[in-house]
Amino acid sequence: MDALLLICLLTFIIHTTETLSYGIRFAGVQTGRIAVAMSLVGIVLLVSRTSNLIQGPFTGGLIDQAALSHTDPSMKLHMIIGASSLGTLAAIMLFPTFVQLSKRVISHLELAGSIPQMLRTAVTIDSIRRARHHVRIPNWRFISRFRIKGIPKRLLLLNSLGTAIYTSSVLSVLYAILLVPDFKATVSMSSGLINGFATIFMTILVDPQVALLTEKALQGQATHESIRNMYLWLMISRFFGTLLAQFLLVPAAYWVAWLAPFFH
């Protein structure tokens, strides 16, 4: 398989799984089993992190190849970010189906008591066949009930900005290595700093607000429909964040390249 195609596929998986985690959380709200749902979120995110571990060396190899051939890899990097947008969009389309499947998994996990036991008892040929009955295709009625009322606009903006930084940061750093090859080690180590900033940004400014709104639903202070709309808008804001990442990619690379000499 072509390296670029593999990187795009892994990027697609990363963003699909991360965005679908909202579906598991909403299933937890609907069933009143948010703690169980959050444990499933961690398991699903393992898929994302594993894909990220595999993707990293291949993306680095893409940059090494560009350095050896003296070519500009920016178009390939834009294609990788494009795969993140497609993955997020796919998650939005799969949201209704994934919520239904997540509710079934939560109930099975409660009965089994552990993930290995659930896999032994619940994952059968018959259960896989019955999964098709939980497929929900988004329709006009579903879209017509979709409202932004009551959802903090600042939350969506911050989520979009955080996603943009997270999506473009590593790719920008890799591109910056080509711009200032004399500072390769300094630039490559800065990726952790940028990603760390994005993580802190999301943890402090976005996650607590989402948790508070979810808690209101569990206490009956907000409707399930309003929480569903919040999760859908968060997913949509992630999609726009991946689009914003396209515009951040090259300027961020030049910014990192400009900063590199100051660390010497």
Coordinates of C-alpha atoms in Angstrom, one line a residue:
M1 CA 0.0 0.0 0.0
D2 CA 1.2 3.5 -0.9
A3 CA 2.5 5.2 2.3
L4 CA 0.4 8.4 1.7
L5 CA -2.7 6.3 1.3
L6 CA -1.9 4.4 4.5
I7 CA -1.3 7.6 6.5
C8 CA -4.6 9.0 5.2
L9 CA -6.5 5.8 6.2
L10 CA -5.0 5.9 9.7
T11 CA -5.8 9.6 10.0
F12 CA -9.4 8.8 8.9
I13 CA -9.6 6.2 11.7
I14 CA -8.1 8.4 14.3
H15 CA -10.6 11.2 13.7
T16 CA -13.6 9.0 13.2
T17 CA -13.1 7.1 16.5
E18 CA -12.3 10.3 18.5
T19 CA -15.4 12.0 17.2
L20 CA -17.6 9.0 17.7
S21 CA -16.7 9.1 21.4
Y22 CA -19.4 11.7 21.7
G23 CA -21.9 9.0 20.7
I24 CA -20.8 6.8 23.6
R25 CA -21.2 9.6 26.0
F26 CA -24.7 10.4 24.8
A27 CA -25.6 6.7 25.1
G28 CA -24.4 7.0 28.7
V29 CA -26.6 10.0 29.3
Q30 CA -29.7 8.2 27.8
T31 CA -29.1 5.0 29.8
G32 CA -28.0 6.8 33.0
R33 CA -24.8 4.8 32.9
I34 CA -22.2 7.6 32.3
A35 CA -19.4 5.9 34.3
V36 CA -19.7 2.7 32.2
A37 CA -19.9 4.8 29.0
M38 CA -16.7 6.7 29.9
S39 CA -14.9 3.4 30.4
L40 CA -16.0 2.5 26.8
V41 CA -14.8 5.9 25.6
G42 CA -11.3 5.0 26.9
I43 CA -11.4 1.7 25.0
V44 CA -12.5 3.3 21.8
L45 CA -9.8 5.9 22.1
L46 CA -7.2 3.1 22.3
V47 CA -8.0 2.5 18.6
S48 CA -7.2 6.2 17.9
R49 CA -4.0 6.1 19.9
T50 CA -2.8 2.8 18.3
S51 CA -3.5 4.3 14.9
N52 CA -1.5 7.4 15.9
L53 CA 1.5 5.3 17.0
I54 CA 1.5 3.5 13.6
Q55 CA 0.9 6.7 11.6
G56 CA 3.8 8.6 13.2
P57 CA 6.8 6.8 11.6
F58 CA 5.1 6.7 8.2
T59 CA 4.5 10.4 8.3
G60 CA 8.1 11.0 9.3
G61 CA 9.2 8.8 6.4
L62 CA 7.2 11.0 4.1
I63 CA 9.2 14.1 5.2
D64 CA 12.5 12.2 5.0
Q65 CA 11.6 11.2 1.4
A66 CA 10.8 14.9 0.6
A67 CA 14.1 16.0 2.1
L68 CA 16.1 13.5 0.0
S69 CA 14.3 14.4 -3.2
H70 CA 14.1 18.1 -2.5
T71 CA 10.4 18.3 -3.1
D72 CA 7.6 20.2 -1.3
P73 CA 5.4 17.8 0.7
S74 CA 2.8 20.5 1.6
M75 CA 0.2 19.1 -0.8
K76 CA 0.5 15.6 0.7
L77 CA 0.2 17.1 4.2
H78 CA -3.0 18.9 3.1
M79 CA -4.3 15.6 1.9
I80 CA -3.7 14.1 5.3
I81 CA -5.6 16.9 7.0
G82 CA -8.3 16.3 4.4
A83 CA -8.6 12.7 5.6
S84 CA -9.2 14.0 9.1
S85 CA -12.1 16.1 7.8
L86 CA -13.6 13.1 6.1
G87 CA -13.2 11.0 9.2
T88 CA -15.0 13.6 11.3
L89 CA -17.8 13.9 8.7
A90 CA -18.2 10.1 8.7
A91 CA -18.5 10.1 12.5
I92 CA -21.3 12.7 12.2
M93 CA -23.2 10.6 9.8
L94 CA -22.7 7.5 11.9
F95 CA -23.7 9.2 15.2
P96 CA -27.3 8.0 15.4
T97 CA -26.3 4.4 14.6
F98 CA -23.3 4.5 17.0
V99 CA -25.5 5.8 19.9
Q100 CA -27.9 2.8 19.5
L101 CA -25.0 0.3 19.3
S102 CA -23.3 1.9 22.3
K103 CA -26.5 1.5 24.4
R104 CA -26.4 -2.2 23.6
V105 CA -22.8 -2.5 24.5
I106 CA -23.3 -0.6 27.8
S107 CA -26.1 -3.0 28.8
H108 CA -23.9 -6.1 27.8
L109 CA -21.0 -4.7 29.8
E110 CA -23.1 -4.2 32.9
L111 CA -24.3 -7.8 32.7
A112 CA -20.8 -9.2 32.0
G113 CA -18.9 -7.1 34.5
S114 CA -15.7 -6.9 32.4
I115 CA -14.6 -6.3 28.8
P116 CA -13.1 -9.8 28.3
Q117 CA -16.3 -11.5 29.7
M118 CA -18.5 -9.3 27.5
L119 CA -16.5 -10.2 24.4
R120 CA -16.9 -14.0 25.3
T121 CA -20.6 -13.8 25.9
A122 CA -22.0 -11.0 23.8
V123 CA -19.9 -11.0 20.6
T124 CA -21.4 -13.8 18.6
I125 CA -22.4 -14.3 15.0
D126 CA -26.1 -13.8 15.9
S127 CA -25.3 -10.5 17.8
I128 CA -23.3 -9.2 14.8
R129 CA -26.2 -10.1 12.5
R130 CA -28.7 -8.3 14.7
A131 CA -26.5 -5.2 14.7
R132 CA -28.0 -4.2 11.4
H133 CA -31.3 -3.5 13.2
H134 CA -29.6 -0.7 15.1
V135 CA -28.6 1.2 11.9
R136 CA -30.0 4.7 11.8
I137 CA -29.6 6.8 8.7
P138 CA -29.8 10.5 9.3
N139 CA -33.0 11.9 7.7
W140 CA -34.7 15.2 7.3
R141 CA -36.8 14.7 10.5
F142 CA -33.6 14.2 12.4
I143 CA -32.0 17.3 10.9
S144 CA -35.1 19.5 11.4
R145 CA -35.0 18.9 15.2
F146 CA -31.4 20.0 15.3
R147 CA -31.0 23.3 17.1
I148 CA -28.1 25.4 18.5
K149 CA -30.3 27.1 21.1
G150 CA -28.8 26.9 24.6
I151 CA -25.3 25.8 23.5
P152 CA -22.5 28.2 24.3
K153 CA -21.1 29.6 21.1
R154 CA -17.7 30.1 22.8
L155 CA -17.6 26.4 23.6
L156 CA -18.0 25.6 19.9
L157 CA -15.4 28.2 18.9
L158 CA -12.9 26.9 21.4
N159 CA -13.5 23.3 20.4
S160 CA -13.0 24.2 16.8
L161 CA -9.7 26.1 17.5
G162 CA -8.4 23.3 19.8
T163 CA -9.1 20.7 17.1
A164 CA -7.4 22.8 14.4
I165 CA -4.2 23.1 16.6
Y166 CA -4.3 19.4 17.4
T167 CA -4.8 18.4 13.8
S168 CA -2.2 20.6 12.2
S169 CA 0.5 20.8 14.9
V170 CA 2.6 17.7 14.2
L171 CA 2.3 18.1 10.5
S172 CA 3.4 21.7 10.8
V173 CA 6.4 20.7 12.9
L174 CA 7.4 18.1 10.3
Y175 CA 7.2 20.7 7.5
A176 CA 9.2 23.1 9.6
I177 CA 12.1 20.6 9.7
L178 CA 12.5 21.0 5.9
L179 CA 12.5 24.8 6.3
V180 CA 15.3 24.9 8.9
P181 CA 17.3 21.6 8.6
D182 CA 20.1 22.9 10.8
F183 CA 17.7 22.9 13.7
K184 CA 16.1 19.5 13.0
A185 CA 16.3 18.2 16.6
T186 CA 15.0 21.5 18.1
V187 CA 12.1 21.6 15.7
S188 CA 11.1 18.0 16.1
M189 CA 11.0 18.2 19.9
S190 CA 8.7 21.2 19.7
S191 CA 5.8 19.0 18.5
G192 CA 5.2 17.9 22.1
L193 CA 5.1 21.5 23.3
I194 CA 2.4 22.4 20.7
N195 CA 0.4 19.3 21.3
G196 CA 0.7 19.8 25.0
F197 CA -0.7 23.3 24.7
A198 CA -3.6 22.0 22.6
T199 CA -4.3 19.3 25.3
I200 CA -4.2 21.9 28.1
F201 CA -6.4 24.2 26.1
M202 CA -9.0 21.6 25.6
T203 CA -8.8 20.2 29.2
I204 CA -9.2 23.6 30.9
L205 CA -11.6 25.4 28.5
V206 CA -13.7 22.8 26.7
D207 CA -14.0 19.5 28.7
P208 CA -15.3 21.1 32.0
Q209 CA -18.1 22.9 30.1
V210 CA -19.1 19.7 28.3
A211 CA -19.1 17.8 31.6
L212 CA -21.2 20.4 33.3
L213 CA -23.8 20.3 30.5
T214 CA -23.9 16.5 30.6
E215 CA -24.3 16.6 34.4
K216 CA -27.3 18.8 34.0
A217 CA -28.9 16.2 31.8
L218 CA -28.3 13.5 34.3
Q219 CA -29.9 15.6 37.0
G220 CA -32.9 16.4 34.9
Q221 CA -32.1 20.0 34.4
A222 CA -31.6 19.6 30.6
T223 CA -33.4 17.4 28.1
H224 CA -31.8 14.6 26.2
E225 CA -32.5 16.4 23.0
S226 CA -30.5 19.4 24.1
I227 CA -27.6 17.2 25.1
R228 CA -27.8 15.4 21.7
N229 CA -27.7 18.7 20.0
M230 CA -24.7 19.8 22.0
Y231 CA -22.7 16.7 21.1
L232 CA -23.7 17.1 17.4
W233 CA -22.6 20.7 17.4
L234 CA -19.3 19.7 19.1
M235 CA -18.8 17.2 16.3
I236 CA -19.6 19.8 13.7
S237 CA -17.2 22.3 15.4
R238 CA -14.5 19.6 15.2
F239 CA -15.2 19.3 11.5
F240 CA -14.7 23.0 11.0
G241 CA -11.6 22.7 13.2
T242 CA -10.1 20.3 10.7
L243 CA -10.9 22.7 7.9
L244 CA -9.2 25.5 9.8
A245 CA -6.2 23.3 10.2
Q246 CA -5.7 23.5 6.4
F247 CA -5.0 27.2 6.8
L248 CA -2.8 26.8 9.9
L249 CA -0.5 24.2 8.4
V250 CA 2.0 26.3 6.5
P251 CA 1.9 29.5 8.6
A252 CA 2.4 27.4 11.7
A253 CA 5.4 25.7 10.1
Y254 CA 7.1 29.0 9.3
W255 CA 6.3 30.2 12.9
V256 CA 8.0 27.1 14.4
A257 CA 11.0 27.5 12.0
W258 CA 11.3 31.2 13.0
L259 CA 11.3 30.2 16.7
A260 CA 13.8 27.4 16.5
P261 CA 17.0 29.6 16.6
F262 CA 15.9 31.3 19.8
F263 CA 16.4 28.0 21.7
H264 CA 20.2 28.1 20.9

